[in-house]
Amino acid sequence: VVTEMAIFTALPGKEDELGRAIGHGVEFIRQYPGCISVGIARSIEKPARFTVSIDWQSVDVHVNGFRNSPLFGQWIGSIMGLFDQEKLDTQHYQAYRA
Amino acid sequence: VVTEMAIFTALPGKEDELGRAIGHGVEFIRQYPGCISVGIARSIEKPARFTVSIDWQSVDVHVNGFRNSPLFGQWIGSIMGLFDQEKLDTQHYQAYRA
């Protein structure tokens, strides 16, 4: 299992609209078989910032599977035009044991 | 419950040392009564980057409680000198429901 953490920053004036769009859009992600779970959170200090945390079965399932599926287009289509693409940060994380 | 998400970026050459230091240092955080849970993750694409996700009972418990406690000094002392302070990003997040 890997966790994709995507950090979105709303364009000015689009904060609440982006939140609602993410809330609806993640339903497309949840439909993909390799998706284990999805969580959305909003920053208290910077309410324009939302995180979408997605547990995937593997990086491959996400990058080569989901991103090539029609569901990816539906997800991106839901939120396009509402966030600052230059500030988008997406990484895959693995739980770390020291 | 609020989730503090702190993103640390290791100084060059300090990547693995920072990971181990975080692993030991979070024990100080776990000892604070208002801390509910702590998780550590490492980016696959940028292995210099670690996230520390901490569930706190409230923002107040974290900011006015923990940060004024000796445990905070022990935590910071564990990792000081290993990460780029300018790249440190710390926010409090709340679960979002659309």
XYZ file of N, CA and C in Angstrom:
588
model
N 0.844 -1.207 0.000
C 0.000 0.000 0.000
C 0.872 1.246 0.000
N 0.545 2.188 -0.877
C 1.203 3.500 -0.857
C 0.117 4.559 -0.715
N 0.501 5.677 -0.108
C -0.450 6.773 0.077
C -0.062 7.930 -0.821
N -0.959 8.268 -1.720
C -0.764 9.472 -2.509
C -1.290 10.639 -1.686
N -0.445 11.663 -1.546
C -0.896 12.883 -0.866
C -0.839 14.000 -1.884
N -1.986 14.535 -2.235
C -2.065 15.644 -3.183
C -2.526 16.874 -2.412
N -1.770 17.960 -2.549
C -2.114 19.211 -1.864
C -2.577 20.212 -2.911
N -3.836 20.632 -2.791
C -4.441 21.585 -3.730
C -4.595 22.936 -3.056
N -4.320 24.006 -3.803
C -4.544 25.365 -3.309
C -5.548 26.040 -4.234
N -6.659 26.486 -3.663
C -7.731 27.077 -4.472
C -7.280 28.397 -5.082
N -7.768 28.680 -6.280
C -7.613 30.020 -6.830
C -8.431 30.987 -5.965
N -7.996 32.260 -5.910
C -8.707 33.224 -5.057
C -10.203 33.268 -5.372
N -11.016 33.181 -4.336
C -12.469 33.224 -4.493
C -13.094 31.874 -4.790
N -12.245 30.847 -5.043
C -12.765 29.516 -5.400
C -12.645 28.524 -4.246
N -12.357 28.997 -3.042
C -12.041 28.096 -1.931
C -13.165 27.100 -1.659
N -14.362 27.609 -1.419
C -15.463 26.706 -1.054
C -15.906 25.866 -2.245
N -15.828 26.474 -3.428
C -16.201 25.728 -4.636
C -15.243 24.560 -4.861
N -13.961 24.800 -4.623
C -12.993 23.707 -4.776
C -13.291 22.591 -3.772
N -13.599 22.964 -2.547
C -13.910 21.939 -1.546
C -15.076 21.060 -1.979
N -16.137 21.698 -2.435
C -17.302 20.911 -2.880
C -16.946 20.047 -4.088
N -16.167 20.625 -5.017
C -15.799 19.875 -6.230
C -14.933 18.668 -5.890
N -14.007 18.848 -4.960
C -13.194 17.705 -4.532
C -14.098 16.655 -3.900
N -15.010 17.106 -3.059
C -15.911 16.163 -2.389
C -16.700 15.305 -3.368
N -17.146 15.924 -4.448
C -17.878 15.150 -5.453
C -16.913 14.344 -6.316
N -15.793 14.971 -6.678
C -14.859 14.335 -7.618
C -14.224 13.064 -7.095
N -13.988 13.004 -5.781
C -13.322 11.809 -5.260
C -14.164 10.550 -5.439
N -15.466 10.723 -5.705
C -16.274 9.530 -5.967
C -15.773 8.777 -7.199
N -15.200 9.502 -8.163
C -14.630 8.834 -9.340
C -13.380 8.037 -8.956
N -12.609 8.583 -8.041
C -11.411 7.866 -7.588
C -11.820 6.592 -6.849
N -12.833 6.717 -5.993
C -13.254 5.565 -5.183
C -13.761 4.409 -6.042
N -14.222 4.749 -7.252
C -14.746 3.685 -8.120
C -13.638 2.823 -8.724
N -12.394 3.314 -8.692
C -11.314 2.540 -9.330
C -10.920 1.376 -8.413
N -10.848 0.165 -8.973
C -10.639 -1.014 -8.114
C -9.366 -0.968 -7.263
N -8.297 -0.325 -7.747
C -7.046 -0.304 -6.983
C -7.010 0.724 -5.878
N -8.079 1.486 -5.750
C -8.166 2.501 -4.693
C -8.700 1.855 -3.421
N -7.962 2.017 -2.347
C -8.355 1.404 -1.077
C -9.197 2.368 -0.243
N -8.758 3.615 -0.177
C -9.520 4.595 0.610
C -9.107 6.001 0.207
N -9.992 6.953 0.456
C -9.747 8.357 0.124
C -10.168 9.216 1.317
N -9.332 10.176 1.668
C -9.683 11.127 2.718
C -9.416 12.546 2.247
N -10.255 13.470 2.668
C -10.090 14.882 2.327
C -9.929 15.663 3.621
N -9.001 16.615 3.628
C -8.844 17.482 4.794
C -8.600 18.908 4.318
N -8.924 19.855 5.192
C -8.753 21.268 4.860
C -7.884 21.924 5.929
N -6.957 22.742 5.489
C -6.073 23.427 6.432
C -6.852 24.446 7.247
N -6.564 24.508 8.536
C -7.184 25.520 9.398
C -6.515 26.876 9.170
N -5.185 26.887 9.050
C -4.461 28.153 8.888
C -4.590 28.723 7.478
N -4.667 27.850 6.487
C -4.796 28.283 5.090
C -6.001 27.580 4.477
N -7.208 28.145 4.664
C -8.434 27.451 4.232
C -8.527 27.253 2.723
N -7.623 27.870 1.963
C -7.593 27.613 0.519
C -6.923 26.282 0.199
N -6.326 25.663 1.203
C -5.558 24.454 0.953
C -6.310 23.200 1.382
N -6.392 22.261 0.477
C -7.023 20.967 0.741
C -6.018 19.851 0.468
N -6.070 18.812 1.273
C -5.286 17.625 0.968
C -6.238 16.484 0.611
N -5.827 15.720 -0.383
C -6.535 14.495 -0.735
C -5.546 13.356 -0.540
N -5.854 12.475 0.394
C -4.972 11.346 0.730
C -5.624 10.080 0.216
N -4.906 9.394 -0.653
C -5.487 8.208 -1.287
C -4.570 7.020 -1.069
N -5.106 5.971 -0.470
C -4.357 4.725 -0.358
C -4.601 3.901 -1.614
N -3.497 3.573 -2.285
C -3.539 2.751 -3.499
C -2.867 1.410 -3.214
N -3.279 0.409 -3.985
C -2.634 -0.902 -3.820
C -1.143 -0.825 -4.159
N -0.783 0.031 -5.121
C 0.627 0.202 -5.507
C 0.758 1.503 -6.294
N 1.996 1.964 -6.461
C 2.231 3.133 -7.315
C 1.790 2.819 -8.737
N 2.078 1.601 -9.197
C 1.751 1.205 -10.565
C 0.240 1.275 -10.827
N -0.528 0.783 -9.883
C -1.998 0.826 -10.032
C -2.474 2.270 -10.213
N -1.846 3.179 -9.493
C -2.246 4.571 -9.582
C -1.773 5.208 -10.889
N -0.451 5.081 -11.152
C 0.159 5.846 -12.248
C -0.187 5.246 -13.610
N -0.087 3.919 -13.715
C -0.345 3.288 -15.012
C -1.783 2.803 -15.163
N -2.449 2.587 -14.039
C -3.834 2.135 -14.092
C -4.803 3.309 -14.068
N -4.977 3.860 -12.900
C -5.989 4.917 -12.722
C -5.783 6.082 -13.674
N -4.532 6.546 -13.802
C -4.314 7.750 -14.618
C -4.574 7.522 -16.109
N -4.644 6.271 -16.517
C -5.004 5.971 -17.904
C -6.468 5.584 -18.053
N -7.214 5.696 -16.991
C -8.619 5.284 -17.053
C -9.513 6.504 -17.257
N -10.721 6.272 -17.772
C -11.669 7.386 -17.935
C -12.010 8.056 -16.597
N -11.920 7.305 -15.502
C -12.254 7.876 -14.199
C -11.303 9.027 -13.846
N -10.053 8.915 -14.301
C -9.098 9.992 -14.020
C -9.550 11.287 -14.683
N -9.983 11.182 -15.920
C -10.472 12.373 -16.615
C -11.688 12.979 -15.933
N -12.542 12.110 -15.403
C -13.731 12.621 -14.708
C -13.351 13.325 -13.404
N -12.365 12.758 -12.707
C -11.877 13.374 -11.466
C -11.270 14.750 -11.764
N -10.345 14.794 -12.724
C -9.685 16.065 -13.034
C -10.703 17.071 -13.574
N -11.623 16.569 -14.399
C -12.647 17.457 -14.939
C -13.497 18.117 -13.851
N -13.636 17.419 -12.736
C -14.455 17.952 -11.635
C -13.824 19.173 -10.979
N -12.493 19.206 -10.979
C -11.806 20.238 -10.182
C -11.033 21.237 -11.039
N -10.949 20.974 -12.338
C -10.156 21.843 -13.221
C -10.686 23.283 -13.177
N -9.733 24.224 -13.144
C -10.106 25.633 -13.142
C -10.370 26.207 -11.758
N -10.262 25.364 -10.747
C -10.547 25.828 -9.381
C -9.296 25.927 -8.513
N -8.195 25.318 -8.961
C -6.981 25.324 -8.130
C -5.782 25.833 -8.931
N -4.769 26.242 -8.187
C -3.536 26.767 -8.775
C -2.633 25.586 -9.154
N -2.493 25.356 -10.466
C -1.738 24.176 -10.899
C -0.260 24.267 -10.522
N 0.263 25.480 -10.426
C 1.690 25.615 -10.078
C 1.953 25.239 -8.621
N 0.935 25.327 -7.793
C 1.125 24.991 -6.374
C 0.748 23.548 -6.061
N 0.243 22.838 -7.065
C -0.146 21.447 -6.821
C 1.082 20.617 -6.451
N 0.946 19.848 -5.387
C 2.039 18.984 -4.942
C 1.482 17.578 -4.774
N 2.025 16.632 -5.520
C 1.563 15.247 -5.433
C 2.756 14.326 -5.237
N 2.694 13.518 -4.226
C 3.762 12.566 -3.950
C 3.141 11.254 -3.480
N 3.917 10.188 -3.625
C 3.550 8.913 -3.009
C 4.387 8.720 -1.748
N 3.711 8.323 -0.703
C 4.400 8.116 0.569
C 4.231 6.678 1.040
N 5.268 6.215 1.712
C 5.188 4.919 2.381
C 5.355 5.120 3.873
N 4.630 4.360 4.661
C 4.818 4.425 6.108
C 6.281 4.144 6.410
N 6.833 4.896 7.338
C 8.261 4.801 7.651
C 8.443 4.240 9.054
N 9.316 3.276 9.171
C 9.700 2.741 10.484
C 11.184 3.015 10.684
N 11.525 3.691 11.778
C 12.926 4.052 12.024
C 13.750 2.796 12.328
N -10.824 16.657 17.178
C -9.503 16.179 16.739
C -9.026 16.977 15.527
N -7.787 17.425 15.570
C -7.165 18.055 14.400
C -5.889 17.283 14.096
N -5.529 17.290 12.812
C -4.311 16.601 12.393
C -3.261 17.628 12.023
N -2.159 17.597 12.716
C -1.016 18.407 12.317
C -0.236 17.615 11.277
N 0.033 18.274 10.153
C 0.865 17.636 9.126
C 2.112 18.491 8.974
N 3.235 17.924 9.329
C 4.509 18.626 9.203
C 5.327 17.920 8.128
N 5.794 18.694 7.157
C 6.595 18.141 6.067
C 8.037 18.615 6.244
N 8.931 17.659 6.443
C 10.356 17.940 6.646
C 11.143 17.540 5.407
N 12.122 18.373 5.040
C 13.028 18.050 3.938
C 14.443 18.004 4.500
N 15.082 16.853 4.349
C 16.423 16.665 4.902
C 17.434 17.558 4.202
N 18.433 18.020 4.962
C 19.580 18.663 4.332
C 20.331 17.607 3.518
N 21.011 18.034 2.452
C 21.714 17.064 1.598
C 22.649 16.171 2.408
N 22.543 14.886 2.196
C 23.385 13.920 2.899
C 22.835 13.496 4.247
N 21.765 14.140 4.702
C 21.215 13.842 6.028
C 19.913 13.053 5.946
N 19.580 12.528 4.778
C 18.270 11.919 4.561
C 17.983 10.783 5.550
N 18.876 9.797 5.581
C 18.603 8.634 6.440
C 18.726 8.999 7.916
N 19.663 9.905 8.207
C 19.840 10.343 9.594
C 18.575 11.059 10.085
N 17.997 11.878 9.222
C 16.762 12.568 9.609
C 15.647 11.557 9.871
N 15.531 10.554 9.016
C 14.495 9.539 9.217
C 14.622 8.854 10.571
N 15.852 8.454 10.894
C 16.058 7.795 12.192
C 15.769 8.754 13.343
N 16.205 10.009 13.187
C 15.998 10.999 14.260
C 14.509 11.271 14.471
N 13.764 11.355 13.386
C 12.314 11.536 13.523
C 11.715 10.325 14.242
N 12.154 9.145 13.821
C 11.636 7.924 14.431
C 11.835 7.888 15.942
N 12.990 8.327 16.385
C 13.226 8.369 17.832
C 12.502 9.556 18.466
N 12.565 10.698 17.778
C 12.031 11.932 18.363
C 10.534 11.907 18.602
N 9.806 11.202 17.752
C 8.343 11.205 17.933
C 7.916 10.546 19.235
N 8.810 9.794 19.858
C 8.458 9.223 21.165
C 8.186 10.330 22.186
N 8.872 11.469 22.046
C 8.606 12.599 22.952
C 7.209 13.172 22.707
N 6.818 13.200 21.435
C 5.475 13.705 21.113
C 4.417 12.769 21.692
N 4.647 11.466 21.525
C 3.660 10.475 21.987
C 3.440 10.542 23.495
N 4.442 11.017 24.216
C 4.307 11.088 25.681
C 3.374 12.206 26.133
N 3.086 13.170 25.255
C 2.249 14.293 25.681
C 0.786 13.835 25.726
N 0.101 14.113 26.823
C -1.258 13.565 26.998
C -2.246 13.952 25.890
N -2.105 15.144 25.303
C -3.062 15.557 24.274
C -2.802 14.983 22.906
N -1.748 14.184 22.790
C -1.423 13.541 21.501
C -2.186 12.238 21.393
N -2.933 12.093 20.315
C -3.735 10.879 20.121
C -2.951 9.819 19.344
N -2.279 10.249 18.271
C -1.499 9.283 17.484
C -0.496 10.024 16.621
N 0.551 9.318 16.220
C 1.613 9.882 15.382
C 1.937 8.889 14.270
N 2.062 9.395 13.051
C 2.482 8.556 11.935
C 3.609 9.230 11.161
N 4.522 8.429 10.660
C 5.638 8.948 9.865
C 5.574 8.305 8.488
N 5.804 9.107 7.454
C 5.852 8.549 6.102
C 6.985 9.219 5.345
N 7.469 8.512 4.316
C 8.582 9.012 3.505
C 8.148 9.022 2.048
N 8.469 10.106 1.361
C 8.110 10.213 -0.050
C 8.923 9.234 -0.893
N 8.248 8.593 -1.831
C 8.941 7.687 -2.754
C 9.701 8.496 -3.801
N 9.072 9.561 -4.322
C 9.704 10.355 -5.376
C 10.810 11.264 -4.835
N 10.642 11.742 -3.625
C 11.633 12.629 -3.005
C 11.993 12.065 -1.640
N 12.954 11.125 -1.603
C 13.242 10.421 -0.339
C 13.801 11.332 0.750
N 14.134 12.579 0.394
C 14.565 13.521 1.431
C 13.387 14.057 2.222
N 12.184 13.758 1.764
C 11.003 14.354 2.386
C 10.264 13.360 3.288
N 10.002 13.794 4.480
C 9.258 12.997 5.455
C 8.042 13.798 5.927
N 6.948 13.093 6.130
C 5.802 13.742 6.777
C 5.606 13.138 8.158
N 5.261 13.995 9.094
C 4.875 13.552 10.428
C 3.442 14.022 10.626
N 2.532 13.075 10.776
C 1.101 13.366 10.946
C 0.725 13.080 12.389
N 0.228 14.096 13.058
C -0.071 13.949 14.479
C -1.516 14.343 14.732
N -2.270 13.419 15.300
C -3.627 13.755 15.733
C -3.561 14.308 17.143
N -4.072 15.545 17.292
C -4.120 16.214 18.593
C -5.583 16.357 19.015
N -5.775 16.448 20.324
C -7.157 16.657 20.816
C -7.710 17.989 20.321
N -6.847 18.994 20.168
C -7.264 20.309 19.672
C -6.027 21.083 19.237
N -6.235 22.164 18.485
C -5.121 23.038 18.128
C -4.504 23.616 19.402
N -5.362 23.992 20.361
C -4.888 24.608 21.596
C -3.950 23.682 22.366
N -4.319 22.425 22.468
C -3.478 21.443 23.175
C -2.091 21.375 22.526
N -2.060 21.470 21.210
C -0.780 21.404 20.517
C 0.021 22.691 20.692
N -0.623 23.835 20.351
C 0.116 25.096 20.244
C 0.441 25.678 21.619
N -0.545 25.663 22.524
C -0.317 26.260 23.842
C 0.123 25.238 24.884
N -0.185 23.978 24.638
C 0.212 22.933 25.580
C 1.559 22.337 25.203
N 1.552 21.490 24.207
C 2.766 20.760 23.845
C 3.946 21.677 23.555
N 3.710 22.745 22.780
C 4.846 23.590 22.373
C 5.460 24.362 23.544
N 4.750 24.434 24.666
C 5.318 25.060 25.864
C 5.848 24.031 26.856
N 5.848 22.780 26.464
C 6.284 21.724 27.382
C 7.738 21.337 27.097
N 8.412 20.766 28.081
C 9.786 20.292 27.863
C 9.870 19.240 26.753
N 8.786 18.494 26.551
C 8.818 17.454 25.510
C 9.022 18.064 24.130
N 8.483 19.265 23.912
C 8.674 19.916 22.610
C 10.160 20.184 22.356
N 10.839 20.665 23.374
C 12.276 20.905 23.224
C 13.043 19.624 22.924
N 12.602 18.540 23.544
C 13.292 17.260 23.305
C 13.044 16.767 21.877
N 11.819 16.972 21.411
C 11.482 16.590 20.032
C 12.322 17.397 19.029
N 12.292 18.716 19.189
C 13.032 19.556 18.248
C 14.532 19.291 18.356
N 14.983 19.095 19.582
C 16.409 18.808 19.773
C 16.847 17.541 19.046
N 15.925 16.602 18.892
C 16.257 15.333 18.224
C 16.551 15.512 16.748
N 15.889 16.500 16.138
C 15.947 16.603 14.678
C 16.659 17.873 14.192
N 16.990 18.768 15.108
C 17.614 20.036 14.728
C 18.932 19.794 13.983
N 19.135 20.581 12.933
C 20.371 20.474 12.159
C 20.321 19.441 11.056
N 19.193 18.731 10.940
C 19.092 17.671 9.929
C 18.142 18.028 8.790
N 17.317 19.075 8.997
C 16.343 19.422 7.949
C 16.460 20.895 7.580
N 15.924 21.217 6.418
C 15.935 22.580 5.883
C 14.773 23.347 6.512
N 15.084 24.284 7.372
C 14.023 24.985 8.100
C 13.162 25.843 7.166
N 13.755 26.317 6.086
C 12.973 27.152 5.162
C 11.919 26.343 4.414
N 12.154 25.052 4.280
C 11.185 24.211 3.565
C 10.170 23.557 4.501
N 10.340 23.768 5.793
C 9.409 23.150 6.733
C 8.002 23.710 6.523
N 7.045 22.810 6.442
C 5.643 23.223 6.269
C 4.817 22.530 7.337
N 4.177 23.312 8.180
C 3.351 22.745 9.244
C 1.976 23.400 9.211
N 0.956 22.591 9.162
C -0.419 23.083 9.155
C -1.276 22.153 10.012
N -2.385 22.682 10.460
C -3.410 21.856 11.100
C -4.530 21.620 10.086
N -4.949 20.386 10.026
C -6.018 20.029 9.085
C -7.194 19.422 9.825
N -8.359 19.691 9.268
C -9.571 19.034 9.757
C -10.159 18.204 8.630
N -10.707 17.062 8.991
C -11.380 16.242 7.979
C -12.469 17.097 7.343
N -12.586 16.975 6.034
C -13.527 17.803 5.272
C -14.647 16.936 4.711
N -15.859 17.417 4.911
C -17.024 16.747 4.292
C -17.663 17.750 3.346
N -17.822 17.349 2.100
C -18.384 18.278 1.101
C -19.860 18.523 1.383
